[in-house]
């Protein structure tokens, strides 16, 4: 009665059994030899990609932190350099000032020494001049008034001249 | 050109030897295809691995569109095997048919209702099995009377109609394709005029049959997942 069950096709219990067994065997074989490994590699890749993303994220954060650190460091170094430069400038200024001061003092000293020397020279010149004038005057006077003046009047006259000569510097 | 099946009796059961042959060949091709494509697996997929991974992603998509991955993940291998087995079976009958002494040996195994209904029944039985296993007998039984009690007879009918339509849809499409191919081949063999006349329709029909065979493999897998989801998903 099964022989014309569906659209005239014969009812073949053997086919049913064979198809079932074949399918189940195929499923088991594929699971073991194909789908299992394939699934494994796909899972592995998924894991790998997830890891890569994680590590990339971590690296990025690290790089950012490092960058911040570097930026801070840069700022600090720049400030240091600026301070150092200012220091140097100040020091140089001070040194220049000191040099100028020393030069000024030196020149002053030299000037003073020169002035003192000049004064001394002049005094000694005046003294020697006075002596010479005195002796010259005496000589002249003695030549001019040798005969007319006595000793006392002559001396008086000489003194007068000497005083005048001493006042006229 | 009336063909009949080469049958034999063994252990009290009728075996259609051409079905046995073609089931074995289809299974072997699927197995070889799967093993060759997954032979050299690498983290960076190349060539054939790309193809098989695309198939896997495709079936994943099918499952994902009917149920959530946590419940559906276990059906991935089943879906892939069904998809590839039915696809290969559908393609087998396309290039040629071999008949010896008017016994048809080479054909699509899916061009036989016994085979398609076996697969369909297997799928429906699996849905019940997983329905009971994953939701419990009580919850499974409640599925037949919800949302309303009087739907019970319809639910029972639905199970049988699901099985029938699932199997017969596949059978009908592939069988019809092979019938027409056989007719065209007969026309082509009838003479020079027949060969000239049959060439173009043959070309077109074979192209269309490839399309139909692909679509049917897809539909069978899709419906399998839909039926399973119907039984194992928490809401429907």
PDB file of C-alpha atoms in Angstrom, chain A residues 3 6-7 9-20 22-24 26-27 29-31 33-39 41-42 44-46 48-49, chain B residues 13-16 19-20 23-24 27 30-31 34 38 41-43 45 49 52-53 56-57 76-78 80-82 84-85 113-115 117-118 122 171:
ATOM      1  CA  UNK A   3       4.162   1.710  -3.066  1.00  0.00           C
ATOM      2  CA  UNK A   6       3.747  10.047  -2.918  1.00  0.00           C
ATOM      3  CA  UNK A   7       3.424  11.092  -6.520  1.00  0.00           C
ATOM      4  CA  UNK A   9       7.247   7.119  -6.177  1.00  0.00           C
ATOM      5  CA  UNK A  10       8.014   3.840  -4.521  1.00  0.00           C
ATOM      6  CA  UNK A  11       8.331   3.640  -0.765  1.00  0.00           C
ATOM      7  CA  UNK A  12      11.893   2.595  -0.134  1.00  0.00           C
ATOM      8  CA  UNK A  13      12.669   2.138   3.545  1.00  0.00           C
ATOM      9  CA  UNK A  14      16.231   1.353   2.593  1.00  0.00           C
ATOM     10  CA  UNK A  15      16.669   4.761   0.985  1.00  0.00           C
ATOM     11  CA  UNK A  16      15.329   6.469   4.069  1.00  0.00           C
ATOM     12  CA  UNK A  17      17.683   4.562   6.291  1.00  0.00           C
ATOM     13  CA  UNK A  18      20.622   5.079   3.978  1.00  0.00           C
ATOM     14  CA  UNK A  19      19.987   8.810   3.644  1.00  0.00           C
ATOM     15  CA  UNK A  20      19.697   9.212   7.413  1.00  0.00           C
ATOM     16  CA  UNK A  22      24.743   8.992   5.340  1.00  0.00           C
ATOM     17  CA  UNK A  23      23.709  12.408   6.589  1.00  0.00           C
ATOM     18  CA  UNK A  24      24.573  11.674  10.187  1.00  0.00           C
ATOM     19  CA  UNK A  26      28.595  13.182   6.944  1.00  0.00           C
ATOM     20  CA  UNK A  27      27.679  15.576   9.741  1.00  0.00           C
ATOM     21  CA  UNK A  29      32.864  13.610   9.744  1.00  0.00           C
ATOM     22  CA  UNK A  30      32.548  17.246   8.736  1.00  0.00           C
ATOM     23  CA  UNK A  31      32.322  18.309  12.350  1.00  0.00           C
ATOM     24  CA  UNK A  33      37.538  17.256   9.977  1.00  0.00           C
ATOM     25  CA  UNK A  34      36.202  20.514   8.583  1.00  0.00           C
ATOM     26  CA  UNK A  35      33.791  22.622  10.600  1.00  0.00           C
ATOM     27  CA  UNK A  36      35.508  22.082  13.917  1.00  0.00           C
ATOM     28  CA  UNK A  37      38.947  23.266  12.806  1.00  0.00           C
ATOM     29  CA  UNK A  38      37.376  26.041  10.729  1.00  0.00           C
ATOM     30  CA  UNK A  39      35.358  27.255  13.707  1.00  0.00           C
ATOM     31  CA  UNK A  41      40.564  29.152  13.472  1.00  0.00           C
ATOM     32  CA  UNK A  42      37.773  31.714  13.159  1.00  0.00           C
ATOM     33  CA  UNK A  44      41.187  32.204  17.223  1.00  0.00           C
ATOM     34  CA  UNK A  45      41.223  35.032  14.711  1.00  0.00           C
ATOM     35  CA  UNK A  46      38.422  36.762  16.554  1.00  0.00           C
ATOM     36  CA  UNK A  48      43.550  37.638  17.982  1.00  0.00           C
ATOM     37  CA  UNK A  49      41.798  40.687  16.578  1.00  0.00           C
TER      38      UNK A  49
ATOM     39  CA  UNK B  13      13.831  -3.204   2.874  1.00  0.00           C
ATOM     40  CA  UNK B  14      13.628  -1.738  -0.587  1.00  0.00           C
ATOM     41  CA  UNK B  15      16.784   0.037  -1.698  1.00  0.00           C
ATOM     42  CA  UNK B  16      16.823   2.323  -4.687  1.00  0.00           C
ATOM     43  CA  UNK B  19      19.682   6.861  -4.628  1.00  0.00           C
ATOM     44  CA  UNK B  20      22.228   4.951  -2.588  1.00  0.00           C
ATOM     45  CA  UNK B  23      23.719   9.934  -1.787  1.00  0.00           C
ATOM     46  CA  UNK B  24      27.163   8.443  -1.383  1.00  0.00           C
ATOM     47  CA  UNK B  27      28.209  13.066   0.627  1.00  0.00           C
ATOM     48  CA  UNK B  30      30.651  17.573   0.212  1.00  0.00           C
ATOM     49  CA  UNK B  31      33.189  15.938   2.467  1.00  0.00           C
ATOM     50  CA  UNK B  34      34.913  20.756   3.022  1.00  0.00           C
ATOM     51  CA  UNK B  38      39.793  23.662   5.313  1.00  0.00           C
ATOM     52  CA  UNK B  41      43.795  26.897   7.764  1.00  0.00           C
ATOM     53  CA  UNK B  42      45.540  30.131   8.581  1.00  0.00           C
ATOM     54  CA  UNK B  43      44.847  33.186  10.662  1.00  0.00           C
ATOM     55  CA  UNK B  45      42.684  33.332   5.190  1.00  0.00           C
ATOM     56  CA  UNK B  49      39.521  29.198   3.159  1.00  0.00           C
ATOM     57  CA  UNK B  52      34.390  28.243   3.252  1.00  0.00           C
ATOM     58  CA  UNK B  53      34.524  31.044   5.802  1.00  0.00           C
ATOM     59  CA  UNK B  56      30.127  29.758   7.481  1.00  0.00           C
ATOM     60  CA  UNK B  57      29.402  33.458   7.868  1.00  0.00           C
ATOM     61  CA  UNK B  76      25.818  26.080  12.832  1.00  0.00           C
ATOM     62  CA  UNK B  77      27.377  22.772  11.786  1.00  0.00           C
ATOM     63  CA  UNK B  78      23.966  21.288  11.009  1.00  0.00           C
ATOM     64  CA  UNK B  80      26.359  24.242   6.981  1.00  0.00           C
ATOM     65  CA  UNK B  81      26.099  20.525   6.319  1.00  0.00           C
ATOM     66  CA  UNK B  82      22.498  20.783   5.131  1.00  0.00           C
ATOM     67  CA  UNK B  84      26.282  22.187   1.253  1.00  0.00           C
ATOM     68  CA  UNK B  85      24.789  18.711   0.977  1.00  0.00           C
ATOM     69  CA  UNK B 113      10.685  12.550  -2.649  1.00  0.00           C
ATOM     70  CA  UNK B 114      11.864   9.775  -0.364  1.00  0.00           C
ATOM     71  CA  UNK B 115      15.163  11.530   0.138  1.00  0.00           C
ATOM     72  CA  UNK B 117      11.075  13.906   2.894  1.00  0.00           C
ATOM     73  CA  UNK B 118      13.638  11.979   4.905  1.00  0.00           C
ATOM     74  CA  UNK B 122      14.853  14.573  10.188  1.00  0.00           C
ATOM     75  CA  UNK B 171      11.781  17.621  -4.498  1.00  0.00           C
TER      76      UNK B 171
END
